[in-house]
């Protein structure tokens, strides 16, 4: 039991570090002129010429922060981990890193349909692995005994909002970049819909 608890703390630390590095790397992807370009561009011109990249990266940062907060919320209710839960969590980290990779491609090749599609799929996979890890934890009683089963079920519904939103954006990846970016803003509506399902009799 002590070993499982220590493993959980190490896993939580690892995931926090990876999420932190991902947020920093996304910030570093922001367009910045250098050399002669710095003299030829004003701040306004930079935002105008690279507005799509700024918007895409901003959305990426928001997505990662949302998942990081979700991850902290879930781990707060865990008392220990096991091999399967740890494996699922590592897969979530890989999905997160692939999301970062997709963002890098999207910035380098602005407007590339495949990059937007990969971003949507990898963002969805981060959410799916998070959901699977939580469901396994509840099934195997890895969560805190102080958490009622009804609350654990509510959390299961609540954390579906992120992967559902990512799934909704997939068909929009084949449209214009602006439509794809706007599709992410259905997230509050998906959250609201899931809350209604949770409280429904």
PDB file of C-alpha atoms in Angstrom, residues 9-193:
ATOM      1  CA  UNK A   9       2.912  10.752  -5.921  1.00  0.00           C
ATOM      2  CA  UNK A  10       5.736  10.144  -8.402  1.00  0.00           C
ATOM      3  CA  UNK A  11       3.242   9.742 -11.239  1.00  0.00           C
ATOM      4  CA  UNK A  12       1.485  12.968 -10.256  1.00  0.00           C
ATOM      5  CA  UNK A  13       4.808  14.833 -10.164  1.00  0.00           C
ATOM      6  CA  UNK A  14       5.791  13.431 -13.566  1.00  0.00           C
ATOM      7  CA  UNK A  15       2.504  14.517 -15.129  1.00  0.00           C
ATOM      8  CA  UNK A  16       2.722  18.008 -13.597  1.00  0.00           C
ATOM      9  CA  UNK A  17       6.245  18.415 -14.998  1.00  0.00           C
ATOM     10  CA  UNK A  18       5.197  17.283 -18.486  1.00  0.00           C
ATOM     11  CA  UNK A  19       2.155  19.576 -18.466  1.00  0.00           C
ATOM     12  CA  UNK A  20       4.327  22.484 -17.319  1.00  0.00           C
ATOM     13  CA  UNK A  21       6.922  21.845 -20.033  1.00  0.00           C
ATOM     14  CA  UNK A  22       4.153  21.548 -22.638  1.00  0.00           C
ATOM     15  CA  UNK A  23       2.688  24.934 -21.683  1.00  0.00           C
ATOM     16  CA  UNK A  24       6.156  26.497 -21.866  1.00  0.00           C
ATOM     17  CA  UNK A  25       6.891  24.899 -25.257  1.00  0.00           C
ATOM     18  CA  UNK A  26       3.568  26.140 -26.632  1.00  0.00           C
ATOM     19  CA  UNK A  27       4.479  29.656 -25.520  1.00  0.00           C
ATOM     20  CA  UNK A  28       7.851  29.306 -27.254  1.00  0.00           C
ATOM     21  CA  UNK A  29       6.040  28.432 -30.498  1.00  0.00           C
ATOM     22  CA  UNK A  30       4.603  31.961 -30.673  1.00  0.00           C
ATOM     23  CA  UNK A  31       5.841  33.746 -33.825  1.00  0.00           C
ATOM     24  CA  UNK A  32       8.669  36.200 -33.218  1.00  0.00           C
ATOM     25  CA  UNK A  33      10.636  38.189 -35.816  1.00  0.00           C
ATOM     26  CA  UNK A  34      14.426  38.154 -35.766  1.00  0.00           C
ATOM     27  CA  UNK A  35      17.200  40.174 -37.383  1.00  0.00           C
ATOM     28  CA  UNK A  36      16.031  42.343 -40.271  1.00  0.00           C
ATOM     29  CA  UNK A  37      12.428  41.208 -39.772  1.00  0.00           C
ATOM     30  CA  UNK A  38      12.491  42.805 -36.328  1.00  0.00           C
ATOM     31  CA  UNK A  39      13.264  46.165 -37.903  1.00  0.00           C
ATOM     32  CA  UNK A  40      10.612  45.805 -40.615  1.00  0.00           C
ATOM     33  CA  UNK A  41       7.751  44.674 -38.400  1.00  0.00           C
ATOM     34  CA  UNK A  42       5.828  46.559 -35.789  1.00  0.00           C
ATOM     35  CA  UNK A  43       4.000  44.662 -33.067  1.00  0.00           C
ATOM     36  CA  UNK A  44       0.726  45.358 -34.876  1.00  0.00           C
ATOM     37  CA  UNK A  45       2.080  43.994 -38.171  1.00  0.00           C
ATOM     38  CA  UNK A  46       3.393  40.897 -36.399  1.00  0.00           C
ATOM     39  CA  UNK A  47      -0.036  40.104 -34.961  1.00  0.00           C
ATOM     40  CA  UNK A  48      -1.695  40.865 -38.298  1.00  0.00           C
ATOM     41  CA  UNK A  49       0.649  38.654 -40.341  1.00  0.00           C
ATOM     42  CA  UNK A  50       0.682  35.796 -37.825  1.00  0.00           C
ATOM     43  CA  UNK A  51      -2.804  36.150 -36.368  1.00  0.00           C
ATOM     44  CA  UNK A  52      -3.790  32.579 -37.248  1.00  0.00           C
ATOM     45  CA  UNK A  53      -0.738  31.145 -35.509  1.00  0.00           C
ATOM     46  CA  UNK A  54      -1.359  33.256 -32.403  1.00  0.00           C
ATOM     47  CA  UNK A  55      -5.004  32.135 -32.279  1.00  0.00           C
ATOM     48  CA  UNK A  56      -4.110  28.466 -32.733  1.00  0.00           C
ATOM     49  CA  UNK A  57      -1.430  28.533 -30.039  1.00  0.00           C
ATOM     50  CA  UNK A  58      -3.716  30.407 -27.651  1.00  0.00           C
ATOM     51  CA  UNK A  59      -6.348  27.690 -28.071  1.00  0.00           C
ATOM     52  CA  UNK A  60      -3.657  25.046 -27.551  1.00  0.00           C
ATOM     53  CA  UNK A  61      -2.508  26.650 -24.303  1.00  0.00           C
ATOM     54  CA  UNK A  62      -6.101  26.853 -23.045  1.00  0.00           C
ATOM     55  CA  UNK A  63      -6.679  23.165 -23.892  1.00  0.00           C
ATOM     56  CA  UNK A  64      -3.532  22.073 -22.049  1.00  0.00           C
ATOM     57  CA  UNK A  65      -4.394  24.202 -18.996  1.00  0.00           C
ATOM     58  CA  UNK A  66      -7.909  22.719 -18.887  1.00  0.00           C
ATOM     59  CA  UNK A  67      -6.500  19.190 -19.017  1.00  0.00           C
ATOM     60  CA  UNK A  68      -3.893  20.024 -16.398  1.00  0.00           C
ATOM     61  CA  UNK A  69      -6.591  21.328 -14.021  1.00  0.00           C
ATOM     62  CA  UNK A  70      -8.687  18.245 -14.757  1.00  0.00           C
ATOM     63  CA  UNK A  71      -5.707  15.997 -14.027  1.00  0.00           C
ATOM     64  CA  UNK A  72      -5.098  17.724 -10.688  1.00  0.00           C
ATOM     65  CA  UNK A  73      -8.773  17.359  -9.783  1.00  0.00           C
ATOM     66  CA  UNK A  74      -8.745  13.628 -10.529  1.00  0.00           C
ATOM     67  CA  UNK A  75      -5.484  12.920  -8.711  1.00  0.00           C
ATOM     68  CA  UNK A  76      -6.804  14.796  -5.676  1.00  0.00           C
ATOM     69  CA  UNK A  77      -9.368  12.012  -5.273  1.00  0.00           C
ATOM     70  CA  UNK A  78      -6.892   9.143  -5.708  1.00  0.00           C
ATOM     71  CA  UNK A  79      -5.193   7.369  -2.812  1.00  0.00           C
ATOM     72  CA  UNK A  80      -3.030   4.979  -4.802  1.00  0.00           C
ATOM     73  CA  UNK A  81      -2.332   3.669  -8.290  1.00  0.00           C
ATOM     74  CA  UNK A  82      -1.663   0.306  -9.916  1.00  0.00           C
ATOM     75  CA  UNK A  83       0.171  -0.880 -13.020  1.00  0.00           C
ATOM     76  CA  UNK A  84      -2.796  -0.453 -15.371  1.00  0.00           C
ATOM     77  CA  UNK A  85      -3.668   3.032 -14.108  1.00  0.00           C
ATOM     78  CA  UNK A  86      -0.040   4.087 -14.374  1.00  0.00           C
ATOM     79  CA  UNK A  87       0.157   2.736 -17.930  1.00  0.00           C
ATOM     80  CA  UNK A  88      -2.969   4.663 -18.939  1.00  0.00           C
ATOM     81  CA  UNK A  89      -1.502   7.817 -17.383  1.00  0.00           C
ATOM     82  CA  UNK A  90       1.751   7.372 -19.329  1.00  0.00           C
ATOM     83  CA  UNK A  91      -0.287   6.961 -22.512  1.00  0.00           C
ATOM     84  CA  UNK A  92      -2.015  10.227 -21.653  1.00  0.00           C
ATOM     85  CA  UNK A  93       1.395  11.891 -21.437  1.00  0.00           C
ATOM     86  CA  UNK A  94       2.295  10.518 -24.882  1.00  0.00           C
ATOM     87  CA  UNK A  95      -0.995  11.857 -26.278  1.00  0.00           C
ATOM     88  CA  UNK A  96      -0.204  15.249 -24.749  1.00  0.00           C
ATOM     89  CA  UNK A  97       3.262  15.266 -26.310  1.00  0.00           C
ATOM     90  CA  UNK A  98       1.784  14.288 -29.685  1.00  0.00           C
ATOM     91  CA  UNK A  99      -0.615  17.227 -29.300  1.00  0.00           C
ATOM     92  CA  UNK A 100       2.421  19.481 -28.776  1.00  0.00           C
ATOM     93  CA  UNK A 101       4.047  17.924 -31.867  1.00  0.00           C
ATOM     94  CA  UNK A 102       0.910  18.634 -33.911  1.00  0.00           C
ATOM     95  CA  UNK A 103       0.892  22.231 -32.709  1.00  0.00           C
ATOM     96  CA  UNK A 104       4.492  22.612 -33.859  1.00  0.00           C
ATOM     97  CA  UNK A 105       3.605  21.321 -37.333  1.00  0.00           C
ATOM     98  CA  UNK A 106       0.577  23.621 -37.457  1.00  0.00           C
ATOM     99  CA  UNK A 107       2.711  26.679 -36.695  1.00  0.00           C
ATOM    100  CA  UNK A 108       5.460  25.707 -39.128  1.00  0.00           C
ATOM    101  CA  UNK A 109       3.050  24.855 -41.953  1.00  0.00           C
ATOM    102  CA  UNK A 110       0.255  27.329 -41.309  1.00  0.00           C
ATOM    103  CA  UNK A 111      -3.136  26.223 -42.616  1.00  0.00           C
ATOM    104  CA  UNK A 112      -2.185  22.549 -43.041  1.00  0.00           C
ATOM    105  CA  UNK A 113      -5.341  20.423 -42.760  1.00  0.00           C
ATOM    106  CA  UNK A 114      -3.490  17.361 -41.501  1.00  0.00           C
ATOM    107  CA  UNK A 115      -1.976  19.322 -38.616  1.00  0.00           C
ATOM    108  CA  UNK A 116      -5.384  20.563 -37.449  1.00  0.00           C
ATOM    109  CA  UNK A 117      -6.766  17.029 -37.720  1.00  0.00           C
ATOM    110  CA  UNK A 118      -3.858  15.648 -35.682  1.00  0.00           C
ATOM    111  CA  UNK A 119      -4.391  18.341 -33.033  1.00  0.00           C
ATOM    112  CA  UNK A 120      -8.063  17.398 -32.675  1.00  0.00           C
ATOM    113  CA  UNK A 121      -7.334  13.666 -32.515  1.00  0.00           C
ATOM    114  CA  UNK A 122      -4.494  13.953 -30.011  1.00  0.00           C
ATOM    115  CA  UNK A 123      -6.499  16.365 -27.815  1.00  0.00           C
ATOM    116  CA  UNK A 124      -9.332  13.823 -27.867  1.00  0.00           C
ATOM    117  CA  UNK A 125      -6.920  11.028 -26.915  1.00  0.00           C
ATOM    118  CA  UNK A 126      -5.691  13.014 -23.909  1.00  0.00           C
ATOM    119  CA  UNK A 127      -9.295  13.173 -22.704  1.00  0.00           C
ATOM    120  CA  UNK A 128     -10.085   9.536 -23.493  1.00  0.00           C
ATOM    121  CA  UNK A 129      -7.049   8.237 -21.592  1.00  0.00           C
ATOM    122  CA  UNK A 130      -7.945  10.499 -18.672  1.00  0.00           C
ATOM    123  CA  UNK A 131     -11.482   9.084 -18.639  1.00  0.00           C
ATOM    124  CA  UNK A 132     -10.295   5.470 -18.900  1.00  0.00           C
ATOM    125  CA  UNK A 133      -7.780   5.984 -16.103  1.00  0.00           C
ATOM    126  CA  UNK A 134     -10.437   7.451 -13.827  1.00  0.00           C
ATOM    127  CA  UNK A 135     -12.986   4.721 -14.589  1.00  0.00           C
ATOM    128  CA  UNK A 136     -10.358   2.063 -13.812  1.00  0.00           C
ATOM    129  CA  UNK A 137      -9.435   3.836 -10.569  1.00  0.00           C
ATOM    130  CA  UNK A 138     -13.081   3.870  -9.460  1.00  0.00           C
ATOM    131  CA  UNK A 139     -13.589   0.221 -10.450  1.00  0.00           C
ATOM    132  CA  UNK A 140     -10.507  -0.910  -8.529  1.00  0.00           C
ATOM    133  CA  UNK A 141     -11.191   1.374  -5.542  1.00  0.00           C
ATOM    134  CA  UNK A 142      -8.038   3.400  -6.058  1.00  0.00           C
ATOM    135  CA  UNK A 143      -9.925   6.577  -5.246  1.00  0.00           C
ATOM    136  CA  UNK A 144     -10.518   7.976  -1.787  1.00  0.00           C
ATOM    137  CA  UNK A 145     -13.074   6.105   0.323  1.00  0.00           C
ATOM    138  CA  UNK A 146     -14.423   9.523   1.341  1.00  0.00           C
ATOM    139  CA  UNK A 147     -15.630  10.110  -2.225  1.00  0.00           C
ATOM    140  CA  UNK A 148     -19.210   8.800  -2.593  1.00  0.00           C
ATOM    141  CA  UNK A 149     -19.926   6.563  -5.565  1.00  0.00           C
ATOM    142  CA  UNK A 150     -22.464   9.069  -6.881  1.00  0.00           C
ATOM    143  CA  UNK A 151     -19.823  11.816  -6.918  1.00  0.00           C
ATOM    144  CA  UNK A 152     -17.359   9.518  -8.695  1.00  0.00           C
ATOM    145  CA  UNK A 153     -19.993   8.906 -11.356  1.00  0.00           C
ATOM    146  CA  UNK A 154     -20.603  12.658 -11.729  1.00  0.00           C
ATOM    147  CA  UNK A 155     -16.893  13.214 -12.227  1.00  0.00           C
ATOM    148  CA  UNK A 156     -16.889  10.513 -14.930  1.00  0.00           C
ATOM    149  CA  UNK A 157     -19.568  12.449 -16.825  1.00  0.00           C
ATOM    150  CA  UNK A 158     -17.912  15.817 -16.234  1.00  0.00           C
ATOM    151  CA  UNK A 159     -14.518  14.828 -17.677  1.00  0.00           C
ATOM    152  CA  UNK A 160     -16.134  13.721 -20.947  1.00  0.00           C
ATOM    153  CA  UNK A 161     -16.635  17.373 -21.968  1.00  0.00           C
ATOM    154  CA  UNK A 162     -13.046  17.757 -23.184  1.00  0.00           C
ATOM    155  CA  UNK A 163     -12.774  14.684 -25.455  1.00  0.00           C
ATOM    156  CA  UNK A 164     -16.311  15.265 -26.799  1.00  0.00           C
ATOM    157  CA  UNK A 165     -15.384  18.839 -27.722  1.00  0.00           C
ATOM    158  CA  UNK A 166     -12.198  17.635 -29.433  1.00  0.00           C
ATOM    159  CA  UNK A 167     -14.220  15.037 -31.357  1.00  0.00           C
ATOM    160  CA  UNK A 168     -16.649  17.740 -32.513  1.00  0.00           C
ATOM    161  CA  UNK A 169     -13.751  19.746 -33.982  1.00  0.00           C
ATOM    162  CA  UNK A 170     -12.523  16.831 -36.144  1.00  0.00           C
ATOM    163  CA  UNK A 171     -14.831  17.442 -39.152  1.00  0.00           C
ATOM    164  CA  UNK A 172     -14.063  21.178 -38.937  1.00  0.00           C
ATOM    165  CA  UNK A 173     -10.364  20.398 -39.454  1.00  0.00           C
ATOM    166  CA  UNK A 174     -11.228  19.894 -43.136  1.00  0.00           C
ATOM    167  CA  UNK A 175     -12.775  23.373 -43.322  1.00  0.00           C
ATOM    168  CA  UNK A 176     -11.070  26.743 -42.948  1.00  0.00           C
ATOM    169  CA  UNK A 177      -8.717  27.299 -39.989  1.00  0.00           C
ATOM    170  CA  UNK A 178     -11.091  29.917 -38.550  1.00  0.00           C
ATOM    171  CA  UNK A 179     -14.040  27.498 -38.494  1.00  0.00           C
ATOM    172  CA  UNK A 180     -11.873  24.876 -36.807  1.00  0.00           C
ATOM    173  CA  UNK A 181     -10.731  27.366 -34.170  1.00  0.00           C
ATOM    174  CA  UNK A 182     -14.302  28.528 -33.543  1.00  0.00           C
ATOM    175  CA  UNK A 183     -15.443  24.906 -33.133  1.00  0.00           C
ATOM    176  CA  UNK A 184     -13.445  24.682 -29.892  1.00  0.00           C
ATOM    177  CA  UNK A 185     -15.747  27.287 -28.354  1.00  0.00           C
ATOM    178  CA  UNK A 186     -18.581  24.732 -28.124  1.00  0.00           C
ATOM    179  CA  UNK A 187     -16.810  23.499 -24.981  1.00  0.00           C
ATOM    180  CA  UNK A 188     -19.007  25.517 -22.550  1.00  0.00           C
ATOM    181  CA  UNK A 189     -22.123  24.192 -24.301  1.00  0.00           C
ATOM    182  CA  UNK A 190     -20.895  20.603 -24.021  1.00  0.00           C
ATOM    183  CA  UNK A 191     -20.127  21.182 -20.337  1.00  0.00           C
ATOM    184  CA  UNK A 192     -23.604  22.585 -19.790  1.00  0.00           C
ATOM    185  CA  UNK A 193     -25.216  19.638 -21.576  1.00  0.00           C
TER     186      UNK A 193
END
